[in-house]
Each structure stands twice: as structure tokens, then as C-alpha cells.
PDB file of C-alpha atoms in Angstrom:
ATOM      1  CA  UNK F   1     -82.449 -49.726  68.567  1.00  0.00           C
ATOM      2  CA  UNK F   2     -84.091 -49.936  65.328  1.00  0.00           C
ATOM      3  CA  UNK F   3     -82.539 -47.672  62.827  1.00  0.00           C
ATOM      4  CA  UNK F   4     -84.108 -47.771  59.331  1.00  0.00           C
ATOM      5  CA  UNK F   5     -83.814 -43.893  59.131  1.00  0.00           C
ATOM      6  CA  UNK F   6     -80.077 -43.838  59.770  1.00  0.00           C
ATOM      7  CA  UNK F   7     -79.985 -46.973  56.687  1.00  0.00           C
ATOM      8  CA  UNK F   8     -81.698 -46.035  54.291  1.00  0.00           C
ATOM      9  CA  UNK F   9     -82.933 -42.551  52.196  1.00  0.00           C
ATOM     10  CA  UNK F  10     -86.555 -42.064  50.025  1.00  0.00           C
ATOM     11  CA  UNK F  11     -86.588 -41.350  46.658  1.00  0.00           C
ATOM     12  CA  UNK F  12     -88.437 -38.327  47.993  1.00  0.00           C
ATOM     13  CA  UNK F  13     -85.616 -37.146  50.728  1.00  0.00           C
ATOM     14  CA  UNK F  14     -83.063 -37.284  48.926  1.00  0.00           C
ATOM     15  CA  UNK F  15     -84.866 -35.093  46.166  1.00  0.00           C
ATOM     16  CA  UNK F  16     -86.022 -32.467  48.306  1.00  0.00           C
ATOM     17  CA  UNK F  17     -81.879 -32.480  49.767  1.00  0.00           C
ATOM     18  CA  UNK F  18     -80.730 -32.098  46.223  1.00  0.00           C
ATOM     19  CA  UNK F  19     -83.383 -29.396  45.622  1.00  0.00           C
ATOM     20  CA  UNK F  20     -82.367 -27.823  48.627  1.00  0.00           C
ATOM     21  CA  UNK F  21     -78.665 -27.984  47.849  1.00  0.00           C
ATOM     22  CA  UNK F  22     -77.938 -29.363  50.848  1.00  0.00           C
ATOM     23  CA  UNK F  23     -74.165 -30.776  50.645  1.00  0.00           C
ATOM     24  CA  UNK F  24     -74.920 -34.726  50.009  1.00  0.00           C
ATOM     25  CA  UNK F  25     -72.516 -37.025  47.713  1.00  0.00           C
ATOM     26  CA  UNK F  26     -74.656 -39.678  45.890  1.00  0.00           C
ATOM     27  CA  UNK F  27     -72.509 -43.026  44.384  1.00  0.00           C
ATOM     28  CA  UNK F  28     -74.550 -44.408  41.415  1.00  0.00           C
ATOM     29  CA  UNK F  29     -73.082 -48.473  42.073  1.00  0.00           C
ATOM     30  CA  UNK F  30     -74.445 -50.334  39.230  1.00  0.00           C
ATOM     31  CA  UNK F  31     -73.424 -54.274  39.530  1.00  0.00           C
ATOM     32  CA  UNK F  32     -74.718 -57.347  38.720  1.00  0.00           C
ATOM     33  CA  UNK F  33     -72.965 -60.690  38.265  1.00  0.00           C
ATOM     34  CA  UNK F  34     -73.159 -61.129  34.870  1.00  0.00           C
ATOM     35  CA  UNK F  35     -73.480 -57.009  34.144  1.00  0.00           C
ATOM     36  CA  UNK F  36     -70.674 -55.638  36.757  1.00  0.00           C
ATOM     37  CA  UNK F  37     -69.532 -53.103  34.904  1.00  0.00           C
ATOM     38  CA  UNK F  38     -72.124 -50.188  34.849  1.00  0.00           C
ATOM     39  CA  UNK F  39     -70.768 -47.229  33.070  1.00  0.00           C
ATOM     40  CA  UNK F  40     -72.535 -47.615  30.387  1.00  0.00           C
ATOM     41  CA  UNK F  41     -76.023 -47.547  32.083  1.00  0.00           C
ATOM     42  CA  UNK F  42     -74.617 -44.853  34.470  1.00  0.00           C
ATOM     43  CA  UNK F  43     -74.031 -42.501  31.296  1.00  0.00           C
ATOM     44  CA  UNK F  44     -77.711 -43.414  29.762  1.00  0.00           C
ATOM     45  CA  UNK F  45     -79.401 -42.072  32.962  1.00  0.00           C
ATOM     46  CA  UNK F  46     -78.434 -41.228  36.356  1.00  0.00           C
ATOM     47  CA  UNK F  47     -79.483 -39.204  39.397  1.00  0.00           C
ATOM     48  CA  UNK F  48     -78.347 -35.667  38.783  1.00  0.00           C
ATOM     49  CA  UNK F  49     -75.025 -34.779  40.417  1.00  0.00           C
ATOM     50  CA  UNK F  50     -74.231 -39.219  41.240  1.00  0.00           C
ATOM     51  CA  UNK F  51     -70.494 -40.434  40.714  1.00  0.00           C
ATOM     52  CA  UNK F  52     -70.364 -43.703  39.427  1.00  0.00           C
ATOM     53  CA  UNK F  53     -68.370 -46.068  41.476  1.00  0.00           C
ATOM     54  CA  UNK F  54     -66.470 -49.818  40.352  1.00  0.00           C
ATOM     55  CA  UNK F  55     -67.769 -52.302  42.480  1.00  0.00           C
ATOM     56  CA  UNK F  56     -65.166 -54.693  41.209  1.00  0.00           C
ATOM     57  CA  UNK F  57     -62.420 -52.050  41.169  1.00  0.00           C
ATOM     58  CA  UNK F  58     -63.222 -49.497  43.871  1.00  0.00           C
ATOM     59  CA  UNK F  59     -64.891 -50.851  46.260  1.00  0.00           C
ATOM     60  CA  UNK F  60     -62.835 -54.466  46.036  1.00  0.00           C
ATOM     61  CA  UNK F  61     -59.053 -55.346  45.827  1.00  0.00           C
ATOM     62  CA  UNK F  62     -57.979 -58.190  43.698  1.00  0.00           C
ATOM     63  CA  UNK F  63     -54.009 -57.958  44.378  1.00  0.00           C
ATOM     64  CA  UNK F  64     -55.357 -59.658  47.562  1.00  0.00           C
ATOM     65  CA  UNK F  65     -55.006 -63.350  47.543  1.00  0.00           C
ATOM     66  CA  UNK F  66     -56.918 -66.467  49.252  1.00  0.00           C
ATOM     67  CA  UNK F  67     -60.173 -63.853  50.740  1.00  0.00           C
ATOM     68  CA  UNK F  68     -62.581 -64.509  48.074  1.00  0.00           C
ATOM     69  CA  UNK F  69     -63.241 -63.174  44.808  1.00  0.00           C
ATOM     70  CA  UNK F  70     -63.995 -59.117  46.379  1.00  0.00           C
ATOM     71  CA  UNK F  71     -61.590 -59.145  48.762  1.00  0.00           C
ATOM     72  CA  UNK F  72     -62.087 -55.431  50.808  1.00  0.00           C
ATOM     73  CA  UNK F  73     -59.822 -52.900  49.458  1.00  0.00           C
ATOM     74  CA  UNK F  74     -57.758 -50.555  51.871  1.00  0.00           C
ATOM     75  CA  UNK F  75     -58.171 -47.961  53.754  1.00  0.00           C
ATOM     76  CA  UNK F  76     -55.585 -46.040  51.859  1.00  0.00           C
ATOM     77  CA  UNK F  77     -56.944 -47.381  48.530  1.00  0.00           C
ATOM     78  CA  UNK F  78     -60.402 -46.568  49.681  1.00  0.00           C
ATOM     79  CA  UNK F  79     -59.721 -42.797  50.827  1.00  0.00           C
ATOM     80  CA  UNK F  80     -58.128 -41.921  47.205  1.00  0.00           C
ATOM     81  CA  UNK F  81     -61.140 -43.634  45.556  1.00  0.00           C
ATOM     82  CA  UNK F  82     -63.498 -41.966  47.776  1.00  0.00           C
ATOM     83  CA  UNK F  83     -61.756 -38.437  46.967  1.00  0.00           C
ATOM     84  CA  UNK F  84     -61.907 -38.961  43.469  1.00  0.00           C
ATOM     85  CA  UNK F  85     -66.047 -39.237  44.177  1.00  0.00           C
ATOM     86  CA  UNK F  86     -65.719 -35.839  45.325  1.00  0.00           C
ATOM     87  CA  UNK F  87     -66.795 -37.012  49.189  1.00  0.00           C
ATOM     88  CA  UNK F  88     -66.227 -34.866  51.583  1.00  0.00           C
ATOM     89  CA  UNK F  89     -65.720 -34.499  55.591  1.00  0.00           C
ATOM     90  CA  UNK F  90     -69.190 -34.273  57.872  1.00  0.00           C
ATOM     91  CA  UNK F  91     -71.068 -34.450  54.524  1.00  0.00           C
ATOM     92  CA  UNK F  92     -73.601 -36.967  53.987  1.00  0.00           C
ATOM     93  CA  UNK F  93     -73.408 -40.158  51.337  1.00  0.00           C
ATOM     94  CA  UNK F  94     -76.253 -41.596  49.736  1.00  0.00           C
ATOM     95  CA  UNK F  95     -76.008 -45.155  47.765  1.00  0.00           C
ATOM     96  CA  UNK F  96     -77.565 -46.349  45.022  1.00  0.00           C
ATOM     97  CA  UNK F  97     -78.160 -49.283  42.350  1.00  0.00           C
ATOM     98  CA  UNK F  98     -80.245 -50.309  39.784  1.00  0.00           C
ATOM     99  CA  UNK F  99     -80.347 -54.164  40.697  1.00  0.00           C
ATOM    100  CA  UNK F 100     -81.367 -55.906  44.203  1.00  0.00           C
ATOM    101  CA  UNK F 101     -79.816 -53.414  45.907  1.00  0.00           C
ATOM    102  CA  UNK F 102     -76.088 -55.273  45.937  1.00  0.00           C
ATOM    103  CA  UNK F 103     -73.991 -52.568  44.534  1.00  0.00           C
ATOM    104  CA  UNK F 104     -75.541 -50.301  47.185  1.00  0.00           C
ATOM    105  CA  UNK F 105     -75.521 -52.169  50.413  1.00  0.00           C
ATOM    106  CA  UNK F 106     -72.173 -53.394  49.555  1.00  0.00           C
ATOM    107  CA  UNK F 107     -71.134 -49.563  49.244  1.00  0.00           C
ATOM    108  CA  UNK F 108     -72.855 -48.433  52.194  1.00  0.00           C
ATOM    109  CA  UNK F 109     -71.062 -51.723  54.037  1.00  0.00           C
ATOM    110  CA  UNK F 110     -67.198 -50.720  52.840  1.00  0.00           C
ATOM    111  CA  UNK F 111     -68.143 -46.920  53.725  1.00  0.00           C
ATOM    112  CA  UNK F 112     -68.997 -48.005  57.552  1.00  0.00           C
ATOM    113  CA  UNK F 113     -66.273 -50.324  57.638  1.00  0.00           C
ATOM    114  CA  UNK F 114     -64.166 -47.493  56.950  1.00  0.00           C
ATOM    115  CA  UNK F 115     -65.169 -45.046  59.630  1.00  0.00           C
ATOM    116  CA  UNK F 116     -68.317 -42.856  57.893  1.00  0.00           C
ATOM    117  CA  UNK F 117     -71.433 -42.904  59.763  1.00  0.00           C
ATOM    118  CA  UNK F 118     -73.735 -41.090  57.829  1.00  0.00           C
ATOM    119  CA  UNK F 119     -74.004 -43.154  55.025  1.00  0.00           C
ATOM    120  CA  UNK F 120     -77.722 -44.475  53.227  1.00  0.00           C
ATOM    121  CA  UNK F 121     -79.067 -46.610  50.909  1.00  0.00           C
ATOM    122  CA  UNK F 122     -81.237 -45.324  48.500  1.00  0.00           C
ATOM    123  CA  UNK F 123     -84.573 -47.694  49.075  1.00  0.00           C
ATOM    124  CA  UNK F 124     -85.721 -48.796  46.231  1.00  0.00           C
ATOM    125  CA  UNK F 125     -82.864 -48.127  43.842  1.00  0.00           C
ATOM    126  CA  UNK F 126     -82.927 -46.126  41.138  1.00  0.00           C
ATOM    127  CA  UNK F 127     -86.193 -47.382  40.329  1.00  0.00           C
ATOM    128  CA  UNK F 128     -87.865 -45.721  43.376  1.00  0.00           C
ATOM    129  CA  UNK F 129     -86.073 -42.355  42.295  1.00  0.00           C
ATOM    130  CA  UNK F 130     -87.711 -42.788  38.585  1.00  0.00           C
ATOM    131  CA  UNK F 131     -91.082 -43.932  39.640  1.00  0.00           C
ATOM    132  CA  UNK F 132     -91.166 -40.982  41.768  1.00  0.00           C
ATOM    133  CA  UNK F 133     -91.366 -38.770  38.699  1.00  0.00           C
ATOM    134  CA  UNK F 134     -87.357 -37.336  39.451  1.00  0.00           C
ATOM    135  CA  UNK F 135     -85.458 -36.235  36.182  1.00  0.00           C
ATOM    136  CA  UNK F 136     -81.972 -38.276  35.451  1.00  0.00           C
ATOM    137  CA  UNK F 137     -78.597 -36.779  33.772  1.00  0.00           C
ATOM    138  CA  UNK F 138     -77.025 -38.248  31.286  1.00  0.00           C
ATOM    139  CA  UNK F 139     -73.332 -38.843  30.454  1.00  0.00           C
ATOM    140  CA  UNK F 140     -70.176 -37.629  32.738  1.00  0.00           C
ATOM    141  CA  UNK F 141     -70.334 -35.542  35.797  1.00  0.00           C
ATOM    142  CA  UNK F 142     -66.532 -34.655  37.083  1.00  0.00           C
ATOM    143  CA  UNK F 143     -67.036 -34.382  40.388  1.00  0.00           C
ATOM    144  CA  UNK F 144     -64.691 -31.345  42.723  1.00  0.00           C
ATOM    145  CA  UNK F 145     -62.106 -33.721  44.197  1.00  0.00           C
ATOM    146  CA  UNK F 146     -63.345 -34.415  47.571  1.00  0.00           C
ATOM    147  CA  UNK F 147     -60.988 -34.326  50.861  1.00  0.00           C
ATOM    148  CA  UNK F 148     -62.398 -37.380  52.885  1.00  0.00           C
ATOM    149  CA  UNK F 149     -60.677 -39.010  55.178  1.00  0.00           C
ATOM    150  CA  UNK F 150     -60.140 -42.543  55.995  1.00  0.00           C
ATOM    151  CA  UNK F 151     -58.529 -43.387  59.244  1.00  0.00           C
ATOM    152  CA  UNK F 152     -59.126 -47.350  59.511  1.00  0.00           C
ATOM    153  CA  UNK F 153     -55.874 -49.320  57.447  1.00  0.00           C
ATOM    154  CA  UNK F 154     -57.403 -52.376  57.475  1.00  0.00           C
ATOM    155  CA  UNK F 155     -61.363 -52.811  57.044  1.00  0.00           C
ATOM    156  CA  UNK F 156     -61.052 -56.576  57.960  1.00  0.00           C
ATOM    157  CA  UNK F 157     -61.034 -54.969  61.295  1.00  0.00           C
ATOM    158  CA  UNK F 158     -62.231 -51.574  60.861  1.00  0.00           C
ATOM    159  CA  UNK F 159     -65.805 -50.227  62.147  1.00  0.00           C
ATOM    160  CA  UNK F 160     -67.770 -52.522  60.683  1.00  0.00           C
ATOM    161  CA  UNK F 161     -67.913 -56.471  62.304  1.00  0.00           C
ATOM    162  CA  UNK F 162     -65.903 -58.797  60.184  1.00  0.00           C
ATOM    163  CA  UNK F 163     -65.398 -63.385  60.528  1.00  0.00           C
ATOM    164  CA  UNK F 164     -62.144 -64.779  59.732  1.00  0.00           C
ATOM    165  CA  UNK F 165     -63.149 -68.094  57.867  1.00  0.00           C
ATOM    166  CA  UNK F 166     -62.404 -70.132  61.601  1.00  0.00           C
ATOM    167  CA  UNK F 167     -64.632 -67.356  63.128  1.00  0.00           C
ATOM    168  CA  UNK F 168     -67.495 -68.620  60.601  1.00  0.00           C
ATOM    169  CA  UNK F 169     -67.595 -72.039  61.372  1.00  0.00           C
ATOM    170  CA  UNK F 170     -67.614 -71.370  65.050  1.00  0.00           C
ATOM    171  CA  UNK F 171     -70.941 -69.034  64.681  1.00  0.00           C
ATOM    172  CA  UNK F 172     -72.379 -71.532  62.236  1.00  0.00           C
ATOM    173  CA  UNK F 173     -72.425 -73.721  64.870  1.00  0.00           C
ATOM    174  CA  UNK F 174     -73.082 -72.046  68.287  1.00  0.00           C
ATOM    175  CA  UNK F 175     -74.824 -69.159  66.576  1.00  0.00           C
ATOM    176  CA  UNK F 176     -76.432 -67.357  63.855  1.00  0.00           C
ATOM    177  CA  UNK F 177     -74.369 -67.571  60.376  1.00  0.00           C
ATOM    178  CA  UNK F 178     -76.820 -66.457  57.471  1.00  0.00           C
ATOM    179  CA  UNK F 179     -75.948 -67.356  53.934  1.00  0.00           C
ATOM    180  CA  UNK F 180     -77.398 -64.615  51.675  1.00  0.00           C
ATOM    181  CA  UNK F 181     -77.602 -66.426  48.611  1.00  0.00           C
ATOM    182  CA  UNK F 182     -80.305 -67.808  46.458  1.00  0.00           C
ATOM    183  CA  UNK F 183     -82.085 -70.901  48.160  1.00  0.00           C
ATOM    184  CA  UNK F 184     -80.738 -73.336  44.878  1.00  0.00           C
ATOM    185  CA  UNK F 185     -77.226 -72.486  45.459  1.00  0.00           C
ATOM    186  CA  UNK F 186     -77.616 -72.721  49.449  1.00  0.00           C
ATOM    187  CA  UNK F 187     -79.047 -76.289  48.990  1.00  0.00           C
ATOM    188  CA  UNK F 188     -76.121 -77.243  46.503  1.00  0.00           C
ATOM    189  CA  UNK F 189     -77.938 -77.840  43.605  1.00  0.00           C
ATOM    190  CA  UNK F 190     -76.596 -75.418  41.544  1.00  0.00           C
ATOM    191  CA  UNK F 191     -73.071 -73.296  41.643  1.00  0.00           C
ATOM    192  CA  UNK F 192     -72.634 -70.702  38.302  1.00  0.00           C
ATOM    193  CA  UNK F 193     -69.200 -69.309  39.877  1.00  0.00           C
ATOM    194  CA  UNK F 194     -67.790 -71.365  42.541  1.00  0.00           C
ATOM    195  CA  UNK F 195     -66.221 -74.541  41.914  1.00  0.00           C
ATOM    196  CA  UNK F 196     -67.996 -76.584  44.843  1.00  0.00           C
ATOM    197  CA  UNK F 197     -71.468 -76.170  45.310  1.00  0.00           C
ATOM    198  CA  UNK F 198     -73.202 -76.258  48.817  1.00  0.00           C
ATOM    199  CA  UNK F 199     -73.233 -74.163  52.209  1.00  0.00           C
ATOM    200  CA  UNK F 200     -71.065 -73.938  55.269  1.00  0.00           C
ATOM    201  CA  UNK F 201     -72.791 -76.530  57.493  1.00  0.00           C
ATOM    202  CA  UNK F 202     -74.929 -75.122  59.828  1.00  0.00           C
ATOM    203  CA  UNK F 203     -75.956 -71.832  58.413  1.00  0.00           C
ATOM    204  CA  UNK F 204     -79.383 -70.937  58.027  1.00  0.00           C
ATOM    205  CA  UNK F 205     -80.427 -69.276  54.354  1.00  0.00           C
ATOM    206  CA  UNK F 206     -81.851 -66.181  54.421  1.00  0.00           C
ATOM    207  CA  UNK F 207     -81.415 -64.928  50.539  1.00  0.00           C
ATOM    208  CA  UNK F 208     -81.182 -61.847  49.914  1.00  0.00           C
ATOM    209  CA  UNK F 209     -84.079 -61.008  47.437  1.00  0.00           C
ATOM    210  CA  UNK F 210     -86.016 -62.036  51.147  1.00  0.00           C
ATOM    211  CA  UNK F 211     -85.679 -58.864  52.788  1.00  0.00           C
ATOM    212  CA  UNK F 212     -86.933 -56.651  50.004  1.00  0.00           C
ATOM    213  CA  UNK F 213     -90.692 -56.750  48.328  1.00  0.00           C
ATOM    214  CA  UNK F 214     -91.607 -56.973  45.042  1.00  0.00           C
ATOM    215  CA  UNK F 215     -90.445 -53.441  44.040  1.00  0.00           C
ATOM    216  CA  UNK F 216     -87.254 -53.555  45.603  1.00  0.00           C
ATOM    217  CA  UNK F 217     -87.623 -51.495  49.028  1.00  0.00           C
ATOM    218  CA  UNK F 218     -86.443 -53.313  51.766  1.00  0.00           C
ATOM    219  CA  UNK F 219     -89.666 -54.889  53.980  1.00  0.00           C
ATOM    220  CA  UNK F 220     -91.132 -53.301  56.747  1.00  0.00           C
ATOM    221  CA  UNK F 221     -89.370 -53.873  60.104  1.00  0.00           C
ATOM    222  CA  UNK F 222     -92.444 -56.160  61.097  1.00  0.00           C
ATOM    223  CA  UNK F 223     -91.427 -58.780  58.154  1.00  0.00           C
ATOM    224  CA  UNK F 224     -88.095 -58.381  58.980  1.00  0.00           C
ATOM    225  CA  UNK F 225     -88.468 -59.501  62.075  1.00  0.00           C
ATOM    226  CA  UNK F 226     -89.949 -62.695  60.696  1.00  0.00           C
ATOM    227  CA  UNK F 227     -87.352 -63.621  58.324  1.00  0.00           C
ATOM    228  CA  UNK F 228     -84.857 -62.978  61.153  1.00  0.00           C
ATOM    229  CA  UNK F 229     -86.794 -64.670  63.678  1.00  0.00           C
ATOM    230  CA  UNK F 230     -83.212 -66.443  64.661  1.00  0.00           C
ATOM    231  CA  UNK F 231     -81.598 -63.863  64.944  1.00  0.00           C
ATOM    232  CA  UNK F 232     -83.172 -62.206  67.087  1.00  0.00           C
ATOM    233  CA  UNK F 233     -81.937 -62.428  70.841  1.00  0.00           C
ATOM    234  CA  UNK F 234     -78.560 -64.056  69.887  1.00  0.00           C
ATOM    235  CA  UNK F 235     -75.512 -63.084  70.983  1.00  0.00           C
ATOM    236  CA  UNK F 236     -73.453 -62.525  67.442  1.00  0.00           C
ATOM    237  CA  UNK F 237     -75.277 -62.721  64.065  1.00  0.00           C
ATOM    238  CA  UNK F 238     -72.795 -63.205  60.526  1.00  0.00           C
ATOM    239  CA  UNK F 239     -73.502 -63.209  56.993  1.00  0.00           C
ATOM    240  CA  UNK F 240     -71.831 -64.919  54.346  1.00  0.00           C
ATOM    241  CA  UNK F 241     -72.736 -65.312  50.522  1.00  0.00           C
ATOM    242  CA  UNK F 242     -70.895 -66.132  47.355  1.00  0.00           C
ATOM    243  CA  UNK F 243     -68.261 -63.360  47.246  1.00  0.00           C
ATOM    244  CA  UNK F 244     -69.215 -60.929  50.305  1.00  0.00           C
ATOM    245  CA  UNK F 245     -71.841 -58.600  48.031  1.00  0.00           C
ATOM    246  CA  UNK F 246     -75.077 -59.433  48.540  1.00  0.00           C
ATOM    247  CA  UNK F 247     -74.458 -60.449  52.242  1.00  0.00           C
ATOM    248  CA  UNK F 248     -74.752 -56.840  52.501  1.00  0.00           C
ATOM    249  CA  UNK F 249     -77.999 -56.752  51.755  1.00  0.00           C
ATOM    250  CA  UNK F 250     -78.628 -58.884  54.824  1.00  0.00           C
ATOM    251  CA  UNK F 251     -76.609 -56.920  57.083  1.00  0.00           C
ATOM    252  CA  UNK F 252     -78.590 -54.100  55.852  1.00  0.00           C
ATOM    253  CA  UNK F 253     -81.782 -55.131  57.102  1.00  0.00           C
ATOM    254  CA  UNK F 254     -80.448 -56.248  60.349  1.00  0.00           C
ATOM    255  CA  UNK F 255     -79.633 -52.778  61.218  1.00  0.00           C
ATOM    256  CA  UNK F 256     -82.849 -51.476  60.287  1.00  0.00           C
ATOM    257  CA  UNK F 257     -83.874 -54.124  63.363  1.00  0.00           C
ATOM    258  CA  UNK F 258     -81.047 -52.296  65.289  1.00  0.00           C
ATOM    259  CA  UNK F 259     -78.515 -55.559  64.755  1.00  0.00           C
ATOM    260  CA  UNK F 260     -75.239 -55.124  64.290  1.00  0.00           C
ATOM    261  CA  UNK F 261     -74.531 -58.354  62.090  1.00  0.00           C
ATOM    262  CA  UNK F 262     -70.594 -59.374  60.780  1.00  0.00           C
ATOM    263  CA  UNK F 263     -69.524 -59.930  57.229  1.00  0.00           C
ATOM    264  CA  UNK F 264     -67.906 -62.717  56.145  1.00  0.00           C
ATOM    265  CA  UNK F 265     -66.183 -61.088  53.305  1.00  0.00           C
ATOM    266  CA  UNK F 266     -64.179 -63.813  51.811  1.00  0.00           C
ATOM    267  CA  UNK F 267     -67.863 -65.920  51.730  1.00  0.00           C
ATOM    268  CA  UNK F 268     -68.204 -68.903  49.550  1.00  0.00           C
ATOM    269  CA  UNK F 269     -65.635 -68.254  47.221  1.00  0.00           C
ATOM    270  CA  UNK F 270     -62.974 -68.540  49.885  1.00  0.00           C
ATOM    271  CA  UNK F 271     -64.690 -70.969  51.985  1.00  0.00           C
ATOM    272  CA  UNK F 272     -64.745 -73.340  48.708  1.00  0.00           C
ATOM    273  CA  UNK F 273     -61.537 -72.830  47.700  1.00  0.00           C
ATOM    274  CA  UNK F 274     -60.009 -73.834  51.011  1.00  0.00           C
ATOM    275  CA  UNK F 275     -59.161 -77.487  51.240  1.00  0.00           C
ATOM    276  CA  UNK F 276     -60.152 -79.270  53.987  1.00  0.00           C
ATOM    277  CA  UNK F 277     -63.514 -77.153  54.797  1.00  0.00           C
ATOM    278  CA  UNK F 278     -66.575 -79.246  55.251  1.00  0.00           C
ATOM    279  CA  UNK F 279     -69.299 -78.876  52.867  1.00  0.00           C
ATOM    280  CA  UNK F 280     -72.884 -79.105  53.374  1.00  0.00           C
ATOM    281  CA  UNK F 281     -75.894 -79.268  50.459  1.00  0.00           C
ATOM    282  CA  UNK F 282     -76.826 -81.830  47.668  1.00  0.00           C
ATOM    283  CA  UNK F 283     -74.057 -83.475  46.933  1.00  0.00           C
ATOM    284  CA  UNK F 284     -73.048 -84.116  50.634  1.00  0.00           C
ATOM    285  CA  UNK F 285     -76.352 -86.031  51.029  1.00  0.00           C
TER     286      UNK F 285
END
């Protein structure tokens, strides 16, 4: 079933539960590729009571080798990062960003790969919360350490559907594999981080920026339906972009259309950097 409610938060609801003081942890995940470190805009203005969060440190493990360049941190790892965000059990988690909503949607992903079910995006970003006329703090805000618990190990096969590099190939072909990135790096013209430009052969490009309008808030379920005209009806749906962020953004929007769509985490920077894997784009033509 269609499930935009259960996805994503207003500006407005989530002001009127922080009003209320209704229990409700809120990660501030500022990242951008060539801005991924957000503290700094975190401490200039941020939603009142929000914990920043590291996309590249928290929310990513880099002692993991050969999965990509944000390879899925632990369970273990996750639970003590999630503890020092002050999150606690049965309370609600809202996500947000300041940037195409990839810091959030790869939050909210890791968070439901890891067990939580009540976890939202924040549609619109930080923007929508702004716009909206809500104050913003400034500087540090300590959160109470929290007492969350994480039972999944491993979130390459936790609660959230994962694709082994193999399992990729195999829906490219006989399925729906979506690559998430921007339409010039899909078609191989240009790479700014891998090595090898181009796609896995036989995925479809749905970028990212696609499922959200102008202002940032993800499309009504009517246009999503559009840009996921393939997917709909098919048996498994996977996502895939350069490093296993903004595929999230995808994934996203498929469960607002009530589709449960699997990660590719490792993405293009894995795919790439394993010999042998066949290449599709410009420079394959």
C-alpha cells in the first residue's frame, strides 16, 4: 500500500510535535559530495533540539573493503552512534538535510535497515522547515544519551532489501535495476569520482533530482507513478548509484508508492572497481 505518511514528515508536523513536546529525535544530516562534512552549517542554524549526524563517519564504515566508497556500518557501530544521538526505544526519528534530500533518505535507509520502523524524512529539507516561518538554534545541543537498540549485526541483510553485486546484474537484466544518478554520468559521459564512467548494462536511469519538484518535496504519488512506470507490477525493483547515497532517494519514493525497492549499497564505486564487470555508456559505444 502506498505509504507517504509513514515516509515522510511536514515542516508543519513535526513543528506542532516539537511544540507539543511529544518525544521525537530529529538527525540534522547535512552532505553533499563536494560539502560532506556539515558541522559547520549545522552550528549556523538548525532545527531546535536536531543532533547532527556524519554521513561519512556514522552512518558509513570505511574499515570495510571492496563494497564501495560508503560501505554500511554495523549494527553494533550503528547502535553506539545512534545512542550518542540521544535516540531512544518506541520513540519516533525524524531526518533531515539541507541538499536533495541525500543525507536524509540515506539516514532514514540505514535506520530501517537496522530494525526502526518509525523513522521520516523531513519533506522538503530544512528549507521547507524555514520557509514555513520555524525558528532555528544555533551552535551545540548535547543530546541525553539515548538507549536504542539495534538487534540486526549485519545491515547487508538486515530489514531493509539489499543486492550483492551478482544479485545486480541478474535484476538488471530480468528486472528493474534503477541507477539514481545524474542522466550525464548514467550515459558515461562524464565520471567526477569513479574511475570508469558508464552504467551497469541494462539499468534504466531514474536520477534522483526526478522524484522531487523544484523546491525539493518529493512529487506527488501521481508523478511518481510516472517516473516509475517500470516498476510498477514487477516482481523485485533495485537501486544503485555512485556510492549507495542518493539511491536512497529512489527507494524513498518507491515506498511512498508502497514498493519495497533493494539497495545496492556498494553501487558504482564497487561495480567499477571490480575487474571483469561489463560496462555500458559512451565509451562502450
Amino acid at each position: 500500500m502506498p505509504s507517504r505518511p509513514d515516509t515522510l514528515i511536514t515542516a508543519a508536523e513535526l513543528a506542532e510535535r516539537l511544540g507539543s513536546g511529544a518525544p521525537t529525535g530529529v538527525l540534522d544530516v547535512r552532505w553533499q559530495l563536494d560539502r560532506p562534512d556539515g558541522r559547520e552549517a549545522y552550528a549556523a542554524g538548525h532545527i531546535p533540539g536536531a543532533v547532527y549526524v556524519d554521513l561519512d563517519t556514522e552512518l558509513s564504515d570505511h574499515a570495510v573493503t571492496g563494497r564501495g566508497r560508503h560501505p554500511l556500518p554495523s549494527g553494533a557501530a550503528l547502535q553506539a552512534a545512534a545512542r550518542r544521538w540521544g535516540l531512544r526505544r518506541d520513540v519516533p526519528v525524524v531526518v533531515y538535510d539541507n541538499w536533495n534530500r541525500a543525507g536524509s533518505a540515506r539516514a532514514w535507509w540505514v535506520l530501517r535497515a537496522a530494525g526502526l520502523t518509525d523513522v521520516r524524512i523531513l519533506d522538503g529539507g530544512l528549507g521547507a522547515w524555514t520557509t514555513g516561518g520555524h525558528a532555528l538554534a544555533t551552535g551545540a545541543e548535547p543530546p541525553e544519551p539515548g538507549d536504542i537498540e539495534i538487534g540486526v549485526p549485519d545491515l547487508y541483510s538486515g530489514a531493509a532489501p539489499t543486492l550483492t553485486a551478482d544479485e545486480a546484474a541478474a535484476l538488471a537484466d530480468s528486472g528493474v535495476l534503477l541507477d539514481a544518478r545524474a542522466p550525464e554520468r548514467y550515459r558515461g559521459e562524464v565520471e567526477p569520482v569513479d574511475k570508469v564512467p558508464g552504467h551497469i548494462p541494462g539499468a534504466r536511469n531514474v536520477p534522483s533530482g526526478s522524484v522531487l519538484d523544484e523546491n525539493g518535496f518529493f512529487r506527488p504519488a501521481a508523478e511518481l507513478a510516472t517516473v516509475f512506470a517500470e516498476a510498477k507490477g514487477a516482481e523485485r525493483v533495485g537501486a544503485y548509484c555512485g556510492s549507495g547515497v542518493t539511491a536512497a532517494v529512489d527507494l524513498a519514493a518507491l515506498r511512498i508508492l508502497g514498493i519495497d525497492g533493494a539497495l545496492f549499497p556498494g553501487s558504482w564505486s564497487q561495480w567499477s572497481s571490480e575487474p571483469g564487470r561489463p560496462v555500458a555508456g559512451a565509451d562502450t559505444h
